[in-house]
Short mmCIF file of C-alpha atoms and ligand atoms in Angstrom, two decimals:
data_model
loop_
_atom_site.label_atom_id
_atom_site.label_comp_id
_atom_site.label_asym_id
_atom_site.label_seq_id
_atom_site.Cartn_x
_atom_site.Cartn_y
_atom_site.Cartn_z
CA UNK A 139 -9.80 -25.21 36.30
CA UNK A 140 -9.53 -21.42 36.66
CA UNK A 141 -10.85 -18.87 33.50
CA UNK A 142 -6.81 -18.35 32.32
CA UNK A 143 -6.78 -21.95 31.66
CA UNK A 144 -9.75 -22.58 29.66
CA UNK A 145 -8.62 -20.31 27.26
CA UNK A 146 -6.27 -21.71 24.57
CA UNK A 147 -2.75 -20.11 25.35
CA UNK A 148 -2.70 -19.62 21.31
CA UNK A 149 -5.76 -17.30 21.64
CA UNK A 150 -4.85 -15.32 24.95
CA UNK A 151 -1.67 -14.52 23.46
CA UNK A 152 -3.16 -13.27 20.20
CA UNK A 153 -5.39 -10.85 22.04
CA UNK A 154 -2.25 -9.64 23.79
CA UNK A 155 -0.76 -8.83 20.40
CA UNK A 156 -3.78 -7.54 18.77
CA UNK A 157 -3.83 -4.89 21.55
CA UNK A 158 -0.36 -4.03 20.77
CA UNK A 159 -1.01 -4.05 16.75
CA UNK A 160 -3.67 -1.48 18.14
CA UNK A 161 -1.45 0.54 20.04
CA UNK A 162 1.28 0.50 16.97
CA UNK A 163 -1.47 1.52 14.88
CA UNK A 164 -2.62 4.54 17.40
CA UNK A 165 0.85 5.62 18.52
CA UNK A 166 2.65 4.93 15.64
CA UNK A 167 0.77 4.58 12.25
CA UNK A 168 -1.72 7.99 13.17
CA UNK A 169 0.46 9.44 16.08
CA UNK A 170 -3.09 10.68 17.30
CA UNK A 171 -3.37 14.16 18.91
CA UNK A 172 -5.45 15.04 22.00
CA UNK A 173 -8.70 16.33 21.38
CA UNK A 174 -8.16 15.13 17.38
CA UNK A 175 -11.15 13.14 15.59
CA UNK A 176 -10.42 9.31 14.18
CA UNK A 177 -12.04 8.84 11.00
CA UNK A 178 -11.93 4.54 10.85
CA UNK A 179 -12.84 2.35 8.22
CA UNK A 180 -12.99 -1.63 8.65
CA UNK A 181 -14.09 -5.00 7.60
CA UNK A 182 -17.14 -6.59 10.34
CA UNK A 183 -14.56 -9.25 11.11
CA UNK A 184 -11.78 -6.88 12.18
CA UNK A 185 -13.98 -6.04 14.86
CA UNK A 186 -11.92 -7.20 17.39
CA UNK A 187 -8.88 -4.68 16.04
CA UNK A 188 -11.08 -2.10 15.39
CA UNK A 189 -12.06 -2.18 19.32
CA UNK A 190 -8.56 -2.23 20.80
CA UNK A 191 -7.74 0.54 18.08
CA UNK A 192 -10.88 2.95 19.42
CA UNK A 193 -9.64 1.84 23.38
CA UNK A 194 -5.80 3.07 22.28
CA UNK A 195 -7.58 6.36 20.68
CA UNK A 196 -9.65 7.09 23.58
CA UNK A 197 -6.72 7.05 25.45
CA UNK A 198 -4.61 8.96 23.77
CA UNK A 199 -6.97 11.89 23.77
CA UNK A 200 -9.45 11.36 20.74
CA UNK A 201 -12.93 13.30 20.87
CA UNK A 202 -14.61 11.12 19.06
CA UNK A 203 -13.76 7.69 16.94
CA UNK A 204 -16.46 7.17 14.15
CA UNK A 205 -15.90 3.57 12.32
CA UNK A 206 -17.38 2.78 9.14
CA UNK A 207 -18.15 -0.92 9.08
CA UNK A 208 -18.29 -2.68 5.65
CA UNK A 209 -19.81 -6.81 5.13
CA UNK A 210 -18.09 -8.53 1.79
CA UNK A 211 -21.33 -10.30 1.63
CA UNK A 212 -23.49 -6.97 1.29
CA UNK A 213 -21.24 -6.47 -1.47
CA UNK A 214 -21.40 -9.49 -3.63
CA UNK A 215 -25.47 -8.89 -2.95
CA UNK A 216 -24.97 -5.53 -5.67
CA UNK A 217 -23.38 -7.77 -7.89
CA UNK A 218 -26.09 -10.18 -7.74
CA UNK A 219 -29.16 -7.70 -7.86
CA UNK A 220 -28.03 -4.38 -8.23
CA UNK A 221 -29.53 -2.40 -11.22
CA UNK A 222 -27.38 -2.27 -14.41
CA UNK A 223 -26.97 1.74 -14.21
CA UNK A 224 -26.35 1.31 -10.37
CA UNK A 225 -22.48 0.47 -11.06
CA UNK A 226 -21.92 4.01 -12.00
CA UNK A 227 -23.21 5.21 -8.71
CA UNK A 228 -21.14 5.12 -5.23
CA UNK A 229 -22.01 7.33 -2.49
CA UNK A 230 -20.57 10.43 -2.85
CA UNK A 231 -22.11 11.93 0.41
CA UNK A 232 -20.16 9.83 2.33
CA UNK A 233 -16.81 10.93 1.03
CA UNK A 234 -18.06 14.43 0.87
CA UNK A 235 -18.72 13.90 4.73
CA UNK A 236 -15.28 12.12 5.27
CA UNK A 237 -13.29 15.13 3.26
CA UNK A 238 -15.28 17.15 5.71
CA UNK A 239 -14.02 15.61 8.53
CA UNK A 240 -10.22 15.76 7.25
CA UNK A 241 -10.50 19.55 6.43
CA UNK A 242 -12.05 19.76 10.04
CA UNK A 243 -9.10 17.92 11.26
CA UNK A 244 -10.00 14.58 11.68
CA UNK A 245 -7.16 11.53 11.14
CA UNK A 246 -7.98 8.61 9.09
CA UNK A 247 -7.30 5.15 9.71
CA UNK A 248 -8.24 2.08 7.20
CA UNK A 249 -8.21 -1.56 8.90
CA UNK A 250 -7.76 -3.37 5.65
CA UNK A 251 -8.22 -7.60 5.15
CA UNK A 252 -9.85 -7.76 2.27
CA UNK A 253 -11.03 -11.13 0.42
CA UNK A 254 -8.05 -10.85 -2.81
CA UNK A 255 -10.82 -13.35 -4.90
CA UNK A 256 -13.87 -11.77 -3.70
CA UNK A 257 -14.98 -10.08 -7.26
CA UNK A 258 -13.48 -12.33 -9.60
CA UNK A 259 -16.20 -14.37 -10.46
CA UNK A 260 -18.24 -11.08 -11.18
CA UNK A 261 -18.58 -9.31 -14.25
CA UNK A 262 -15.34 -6.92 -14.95
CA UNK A 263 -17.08 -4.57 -16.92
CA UNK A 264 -19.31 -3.38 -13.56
CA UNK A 265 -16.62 -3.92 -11.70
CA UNK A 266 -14.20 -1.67 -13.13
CA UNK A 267 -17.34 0.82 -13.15
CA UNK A 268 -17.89 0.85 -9.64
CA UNK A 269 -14.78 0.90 -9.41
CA UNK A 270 -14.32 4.23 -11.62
CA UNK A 271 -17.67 6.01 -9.60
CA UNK A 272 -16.05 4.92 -6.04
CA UNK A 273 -12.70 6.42 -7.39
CA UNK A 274 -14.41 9.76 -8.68
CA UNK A 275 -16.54 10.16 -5.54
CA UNK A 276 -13.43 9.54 -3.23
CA UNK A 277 -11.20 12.23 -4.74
CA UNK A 278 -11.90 14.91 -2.63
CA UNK A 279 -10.73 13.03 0.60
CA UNK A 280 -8.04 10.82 -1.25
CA UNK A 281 -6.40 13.68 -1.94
CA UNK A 282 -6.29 15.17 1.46
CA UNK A 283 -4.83 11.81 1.91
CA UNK A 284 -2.31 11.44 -0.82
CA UNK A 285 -1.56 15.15 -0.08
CA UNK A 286 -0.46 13.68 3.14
CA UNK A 287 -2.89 17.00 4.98
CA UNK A 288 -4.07 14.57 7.40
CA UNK A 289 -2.16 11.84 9.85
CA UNK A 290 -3.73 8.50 8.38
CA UNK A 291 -2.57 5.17 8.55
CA UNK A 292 -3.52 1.70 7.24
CA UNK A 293 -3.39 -1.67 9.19
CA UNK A 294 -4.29 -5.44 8.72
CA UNK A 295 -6.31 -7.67 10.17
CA UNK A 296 -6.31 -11.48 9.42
CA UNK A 297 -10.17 -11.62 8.41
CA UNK A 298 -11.12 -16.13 7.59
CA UNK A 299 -11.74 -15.26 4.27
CA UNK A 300 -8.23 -13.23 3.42
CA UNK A 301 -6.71 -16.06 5.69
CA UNK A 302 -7.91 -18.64 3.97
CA UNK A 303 -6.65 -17.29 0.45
CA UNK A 304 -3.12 -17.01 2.20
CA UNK A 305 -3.11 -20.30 3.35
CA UNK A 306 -5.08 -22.54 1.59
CA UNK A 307 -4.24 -26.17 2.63
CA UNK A 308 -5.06 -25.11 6.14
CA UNK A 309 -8.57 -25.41 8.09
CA UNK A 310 -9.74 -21.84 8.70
CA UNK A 311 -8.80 -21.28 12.12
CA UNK A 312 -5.42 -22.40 12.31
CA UNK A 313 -5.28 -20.54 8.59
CA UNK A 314 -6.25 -17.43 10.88
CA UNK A 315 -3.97 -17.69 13.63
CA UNK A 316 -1.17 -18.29 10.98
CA UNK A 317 -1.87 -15.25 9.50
CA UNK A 318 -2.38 -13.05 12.22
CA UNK A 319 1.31 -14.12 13.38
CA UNK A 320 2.54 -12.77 10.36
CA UNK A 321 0.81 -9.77 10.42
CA UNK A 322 1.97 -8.94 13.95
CA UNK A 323 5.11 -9.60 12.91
CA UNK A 324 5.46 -7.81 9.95
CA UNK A 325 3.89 -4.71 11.75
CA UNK A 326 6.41 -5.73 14.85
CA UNK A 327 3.86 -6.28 17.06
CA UNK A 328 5.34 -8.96 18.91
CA UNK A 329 9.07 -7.14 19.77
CA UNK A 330 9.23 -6.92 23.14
CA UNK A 331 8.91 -2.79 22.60
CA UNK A 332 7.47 -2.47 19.46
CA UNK A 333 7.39 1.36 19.58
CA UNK A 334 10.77 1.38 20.12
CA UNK A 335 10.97 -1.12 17.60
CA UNK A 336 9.67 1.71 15.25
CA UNK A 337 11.51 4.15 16.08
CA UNK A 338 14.90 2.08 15.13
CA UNK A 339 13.27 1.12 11.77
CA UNK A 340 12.21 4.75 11.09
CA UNK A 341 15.70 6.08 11.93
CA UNK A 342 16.93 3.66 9.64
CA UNK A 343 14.74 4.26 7.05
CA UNK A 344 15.06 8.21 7.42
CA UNK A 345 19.23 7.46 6.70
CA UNK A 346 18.74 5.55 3.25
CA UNK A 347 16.01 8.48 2.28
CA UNK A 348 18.66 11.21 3.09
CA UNK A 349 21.36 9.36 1.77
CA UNK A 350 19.05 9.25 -1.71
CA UNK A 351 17.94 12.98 -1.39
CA UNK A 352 21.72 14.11 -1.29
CA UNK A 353 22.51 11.73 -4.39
CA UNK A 354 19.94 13.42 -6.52
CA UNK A 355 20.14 11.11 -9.01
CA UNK A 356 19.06 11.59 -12.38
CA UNK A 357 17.26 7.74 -13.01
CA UNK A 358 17.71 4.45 -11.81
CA UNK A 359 18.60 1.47 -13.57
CA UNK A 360 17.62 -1.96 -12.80
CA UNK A 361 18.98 -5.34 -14.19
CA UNK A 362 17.88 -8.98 -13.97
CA UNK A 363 16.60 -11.77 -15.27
CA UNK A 364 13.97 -10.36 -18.51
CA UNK A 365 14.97 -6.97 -16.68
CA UNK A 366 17.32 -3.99 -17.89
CA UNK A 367 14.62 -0.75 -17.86
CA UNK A 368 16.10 2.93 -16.94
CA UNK A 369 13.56 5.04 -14.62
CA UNK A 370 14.07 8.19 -14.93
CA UNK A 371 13.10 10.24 -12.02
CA UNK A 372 11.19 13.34 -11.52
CA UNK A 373 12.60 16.76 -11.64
CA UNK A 374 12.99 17.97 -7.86
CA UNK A 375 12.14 14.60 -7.11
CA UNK A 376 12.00 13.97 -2.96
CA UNK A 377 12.78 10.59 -1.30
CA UNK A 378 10.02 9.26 1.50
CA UNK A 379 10.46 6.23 3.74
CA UNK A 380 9.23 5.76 7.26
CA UNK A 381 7.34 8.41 9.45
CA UNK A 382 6.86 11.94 7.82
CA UNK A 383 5.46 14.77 9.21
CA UNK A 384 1.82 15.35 7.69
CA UNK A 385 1.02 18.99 6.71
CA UNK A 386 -1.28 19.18 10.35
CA UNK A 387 1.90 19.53 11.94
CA UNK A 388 1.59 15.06 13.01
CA UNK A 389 4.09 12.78 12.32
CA UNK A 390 2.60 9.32 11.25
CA UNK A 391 3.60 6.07 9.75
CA UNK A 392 1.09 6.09 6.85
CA UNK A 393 1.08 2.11 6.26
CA UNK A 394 1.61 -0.04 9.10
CA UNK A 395 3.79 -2.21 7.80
CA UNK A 396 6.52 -0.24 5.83
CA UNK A 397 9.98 -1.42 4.38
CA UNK A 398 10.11 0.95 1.65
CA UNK A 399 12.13 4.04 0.63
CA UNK A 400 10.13 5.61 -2.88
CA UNK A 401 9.77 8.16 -5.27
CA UNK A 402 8.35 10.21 -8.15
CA UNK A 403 9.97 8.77 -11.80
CA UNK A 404 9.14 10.72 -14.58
CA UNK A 405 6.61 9.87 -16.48
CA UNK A 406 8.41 10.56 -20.09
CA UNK A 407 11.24 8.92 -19.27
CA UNK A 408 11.57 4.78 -18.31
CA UNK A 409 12.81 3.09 -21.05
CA UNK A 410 13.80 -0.91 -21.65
CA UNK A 411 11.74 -3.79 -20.14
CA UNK A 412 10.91 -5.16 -17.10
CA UNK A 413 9.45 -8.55 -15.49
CA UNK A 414 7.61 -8.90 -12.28
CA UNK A 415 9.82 -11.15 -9.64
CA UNK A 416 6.19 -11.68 -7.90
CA UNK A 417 2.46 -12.64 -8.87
CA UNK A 418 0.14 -9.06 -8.42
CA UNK A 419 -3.25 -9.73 -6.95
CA UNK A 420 -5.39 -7.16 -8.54
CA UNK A 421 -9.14 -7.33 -7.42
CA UNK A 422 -9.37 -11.49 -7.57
CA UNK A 423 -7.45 -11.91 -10.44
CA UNK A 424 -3.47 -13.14 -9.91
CA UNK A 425 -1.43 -11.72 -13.09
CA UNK A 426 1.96 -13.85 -12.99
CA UNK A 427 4.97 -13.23 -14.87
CA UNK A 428 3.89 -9.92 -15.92
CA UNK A 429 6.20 -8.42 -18.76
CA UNK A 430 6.36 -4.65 -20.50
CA UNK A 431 8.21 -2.46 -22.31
CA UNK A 432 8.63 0.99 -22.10
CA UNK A 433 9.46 3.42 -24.61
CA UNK A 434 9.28 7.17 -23.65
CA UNK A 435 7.72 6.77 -20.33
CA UNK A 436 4.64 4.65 -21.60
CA UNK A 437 3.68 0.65 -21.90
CA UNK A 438 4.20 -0.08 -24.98
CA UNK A 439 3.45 -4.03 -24.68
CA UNK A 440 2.52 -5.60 -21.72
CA UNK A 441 1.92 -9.21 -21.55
CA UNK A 442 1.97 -11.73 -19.00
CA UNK A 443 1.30 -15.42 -18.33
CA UNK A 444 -2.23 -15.04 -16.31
CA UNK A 445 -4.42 -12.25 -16.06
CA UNK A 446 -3.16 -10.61 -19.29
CA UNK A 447 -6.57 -9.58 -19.94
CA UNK A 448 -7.19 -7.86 -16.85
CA UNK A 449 -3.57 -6.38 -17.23
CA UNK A 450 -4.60 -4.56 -20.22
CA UNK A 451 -7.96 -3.33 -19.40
CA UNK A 452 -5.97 -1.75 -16.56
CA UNK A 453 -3.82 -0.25 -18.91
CA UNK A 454 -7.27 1.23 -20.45
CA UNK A 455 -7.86 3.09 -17.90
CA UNK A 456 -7.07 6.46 -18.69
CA UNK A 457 -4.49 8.76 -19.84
CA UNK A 458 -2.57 8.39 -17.02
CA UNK A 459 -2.42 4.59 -16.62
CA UNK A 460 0.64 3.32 -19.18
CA UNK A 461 3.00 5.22 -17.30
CA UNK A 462 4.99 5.29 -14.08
CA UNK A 463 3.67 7.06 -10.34
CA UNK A 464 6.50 5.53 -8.20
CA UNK A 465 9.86 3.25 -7.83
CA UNK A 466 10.22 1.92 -4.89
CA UNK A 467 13.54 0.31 -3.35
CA UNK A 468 13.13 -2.92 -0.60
CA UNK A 469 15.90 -5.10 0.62
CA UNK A 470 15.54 -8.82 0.20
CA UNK A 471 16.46 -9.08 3.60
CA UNK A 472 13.24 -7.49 4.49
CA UNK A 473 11.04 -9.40 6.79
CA UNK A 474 7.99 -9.68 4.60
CA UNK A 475 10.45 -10.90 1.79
CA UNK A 476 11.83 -13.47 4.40
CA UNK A 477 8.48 -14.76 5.42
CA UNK A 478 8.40 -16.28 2.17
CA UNK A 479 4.74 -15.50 2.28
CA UNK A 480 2.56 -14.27 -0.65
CA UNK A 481 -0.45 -11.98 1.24
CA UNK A 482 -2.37 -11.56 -1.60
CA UNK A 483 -2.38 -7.38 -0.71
CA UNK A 484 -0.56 -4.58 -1.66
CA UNK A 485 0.11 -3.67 2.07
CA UNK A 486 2.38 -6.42 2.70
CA UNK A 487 3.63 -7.63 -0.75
CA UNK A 488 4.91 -4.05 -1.75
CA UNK A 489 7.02 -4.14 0.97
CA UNK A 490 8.27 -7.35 0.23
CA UNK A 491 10.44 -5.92 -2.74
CA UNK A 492 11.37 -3.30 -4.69
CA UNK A 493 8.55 -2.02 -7.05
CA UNK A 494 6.73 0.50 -9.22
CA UNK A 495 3.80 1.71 -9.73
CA UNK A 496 1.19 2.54 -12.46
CA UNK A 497 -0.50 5.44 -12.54
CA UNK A 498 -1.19 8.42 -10.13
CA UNK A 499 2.32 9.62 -8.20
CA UNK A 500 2.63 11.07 -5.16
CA UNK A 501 2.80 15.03 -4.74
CA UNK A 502 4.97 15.13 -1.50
CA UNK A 503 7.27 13.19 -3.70
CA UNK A 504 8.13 16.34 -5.54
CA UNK A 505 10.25 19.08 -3.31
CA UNK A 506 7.62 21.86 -2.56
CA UNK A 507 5.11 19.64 -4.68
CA UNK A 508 2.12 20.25 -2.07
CA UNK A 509 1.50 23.81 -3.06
CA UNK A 510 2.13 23.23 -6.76
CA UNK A 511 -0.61 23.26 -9.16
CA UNK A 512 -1.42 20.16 -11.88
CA UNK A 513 0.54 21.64 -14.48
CA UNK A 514 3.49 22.62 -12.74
CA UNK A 515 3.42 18.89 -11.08
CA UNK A 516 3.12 17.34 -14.88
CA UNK A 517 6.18 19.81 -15.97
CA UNK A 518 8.47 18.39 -13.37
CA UNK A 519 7.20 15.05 -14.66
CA UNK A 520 4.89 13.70 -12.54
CA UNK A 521 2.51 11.10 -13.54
CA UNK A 522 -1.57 11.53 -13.06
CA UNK A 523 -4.30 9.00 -13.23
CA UNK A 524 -7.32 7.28 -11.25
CA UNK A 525 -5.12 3.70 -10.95
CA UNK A 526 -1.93 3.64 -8.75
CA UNK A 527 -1.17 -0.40 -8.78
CA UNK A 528 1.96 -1.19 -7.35
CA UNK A 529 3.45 -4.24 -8.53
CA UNK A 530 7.36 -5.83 -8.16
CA UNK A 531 10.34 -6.16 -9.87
CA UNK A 532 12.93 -6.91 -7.23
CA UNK A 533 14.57 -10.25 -6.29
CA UNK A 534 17.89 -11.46 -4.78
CA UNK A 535 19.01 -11.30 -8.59
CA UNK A 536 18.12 -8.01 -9.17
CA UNK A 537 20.90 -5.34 -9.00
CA UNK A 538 20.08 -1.69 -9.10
CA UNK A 539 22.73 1.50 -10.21
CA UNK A 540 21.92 5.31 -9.74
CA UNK A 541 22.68 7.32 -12.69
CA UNK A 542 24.06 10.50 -11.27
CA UNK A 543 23.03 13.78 -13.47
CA UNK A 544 26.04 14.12 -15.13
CA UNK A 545 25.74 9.59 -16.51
CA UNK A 546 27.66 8.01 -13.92
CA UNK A 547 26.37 4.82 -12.83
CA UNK A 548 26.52 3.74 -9.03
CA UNK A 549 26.15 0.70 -7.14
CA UNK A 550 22.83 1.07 -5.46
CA UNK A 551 21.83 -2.56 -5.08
CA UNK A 552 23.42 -6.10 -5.14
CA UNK A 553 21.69 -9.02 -5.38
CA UNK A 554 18.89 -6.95 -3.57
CA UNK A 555 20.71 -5.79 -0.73
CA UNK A 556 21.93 -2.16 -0.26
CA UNK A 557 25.41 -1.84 -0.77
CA UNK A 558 26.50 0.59 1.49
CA UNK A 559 25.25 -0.49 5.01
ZN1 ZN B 218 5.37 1.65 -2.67
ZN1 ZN B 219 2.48 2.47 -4.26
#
């Protein structure tokens, strides 16, 4: 029996498309320049990604590739020892170091696969203050991030313990392999080009954020079942979808996979109520059937059928946390949506229907809102906070109208499709 047939033809073929998830991720998601600096981030078991990723950035010209390696164990060890006052510490030299890198011009690329349940056995009082101190420390590169400076990108790998969350009634390696397969194919990995694969799904993308942009509109309004809520949307308010060019002069896919076209609401003005059309998975805990109302921009009630709880100690959070950071607009037809698959992660279940999002909004969501200061961002009405959760309210019953400037209501959505092709 020669070596090609000892392998299982499941396994070869998966290493084939985890080299061309890598490639996506190098060509595509950072669209890494010669001589430019990868900044990566990654779970121990996305090792094998995280190899193929450094090969495709060697290749295409990096200096040097610097990963950051991170065991859930290690983790759940804090929780289990760590010092009381320890949970308002994180290590702000590393961040410091990683905004270093950015300014320096470094791209950044997070392999995420994450266990959804892994904290929520542990107390939520430490760990919504770890979560606070890893937040604070952060800021300084998140927002070279958010402030799209830098190419960066984010990618998946099926990690056992994520897999076996996804699919539960299946033994651990075939729950892998199963998830992997939808991964790749989500991130369209396993097209026969996949970069021109991109390309066609950026173009397309790019058309329904122009077509937005030239609309203008004034809000949104969304209907459904335990749904009728008007987002209003941000003065000078800029559609993104797809590829964008990052202010180093790179064009990058920042999540790898995408489906969405989003933007900046206001945060004074969504009114009516809304229900999620999907469970969120926020750190362990699943909150189903989630239901608010707004009044003036903020949560005014929010209740929901599990996780309540949790949903209002998010709420909590700050200031900035009761009111809106983005709306989102998916297809039902999308391909996560059609997988019929719930991932447990923002990554793929954001783009698996239209959303929005609590909490912090997006700058280069507001026309010329990169150079703008705090103040002027809040007086075009955008939203600021330490959360940004994205959770979703669209469905195949879920029409949406834009409300042009002068009250006009168009047809945006039907029964979750666009209606102009
Ligand atoms: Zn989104
Ligand atoms: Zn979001």
């Amino acid at each position: 029996m020669n070596e090609q047939f000892r392998t299982p033809p499941d396994s070869q073929s998966q290493a084939v498309l985890i080299d061309r998830l890598a490639e996506v991720a190098v060509r595509v998601g950072l669209g890494l320049k010669p001589g430019q600096e990868l900044v990566m981030t990654a779970p121990l078991e996305a090792l094998a990604l995280a190899r193929r990723i450094t090969e495709h950035a060697y290749k295409a010209g990096a200096s040097l590739v610097t990963t950051f390696f991170s065991d859930e164990e290690s983790s759940l060890l804090r929780y289990r020892h760590g010092r009381d006052e320890g949970f308002d510490t994180a290590s702000d030299w590393l961040y410091e170091g990683m905004a270093a890198a950015f300014r320096n011009g470094a791209a950044r690329l997070a392999i995420v696969g994450e266990d959804p349940s892994l904290l929520a056995k542990e107390d939520p009082e430490k760990v919504s203050r770890a979560n606070r101190a890893r937040s604070k420390a952060y800021m300084p590169a998140l927002s070279l991030i958010a402030g799209s400076d830098i190419n960066w990108t984010i990618v998946a790998a099926a990690t056992p313990a994520w897999a076996r969350a996804v699919f539960p009634n299946d033994p651990e390696d075939v729950a892998v392999s199963k998830l992997w397969k939808a991964i790749f194919a989500a991130s369209r990995a396993d097209t026969p080009d996949p970069i021109k694969a991109w390309e066609a799904h950026n173009a397309e993308l790019h058309a329904r954020m122009r077509m937005l942009n030239e609309k203008n509109y004034a809000a949104l309004h969304f209907r459904g079942p335990g749904t009728d809520l008007r987002v209003g949307l941000a003065e000078g308010h800029e559609w993104r979808g797809g590829s964008g060019k990052a202010k180093n002069g790179v064009v990058c896919n920042a999540n790898i996979p995408t489906e969405e076209v989003f933007t900046t609401p206001h945060k004074d003005r969504v009114d009516g109520h809304v229900s999620s059309t999907k469970p969120l998975s926020y750190q362990g805990t699943l909150i189903q059937d989630i239901q608010v109302t707004f009044e003036g921009g903020k949560i005014v009630e929010a209740k929901a059928r599990t996780g309540e709880a949790v949903l209002n100690k998010v709420l909590e959070t700050d200031e900035g946390s009761r009111r809106l950071g983005e709306v989102a607009l998916v297809p039902h037809s999308s391909p996560i949506s059609q997988s019929g698959l719930l991932f447990l992660n923002t990554l793929f279940d954001e783009n698996a229907s239209s959303h929005i999002a609590l909490g912090q909004a997006y700058s280069k969501c507001i026309r010329g809102g990169g150079a703008m200061s705090e103040d002027e961002l809040a007086s075009r009405g955008s939203n600021k906070s330490l959360i940004h959760i994205d959770w979703m309210i669209g469905s195949d019953r879920v029409d949406v109208d834009g409300i042009t400037q002068d009250g006009r209501a168009e047809p945006l959505m039907r029964g979750g499709e666009w209606v102009s092709a």
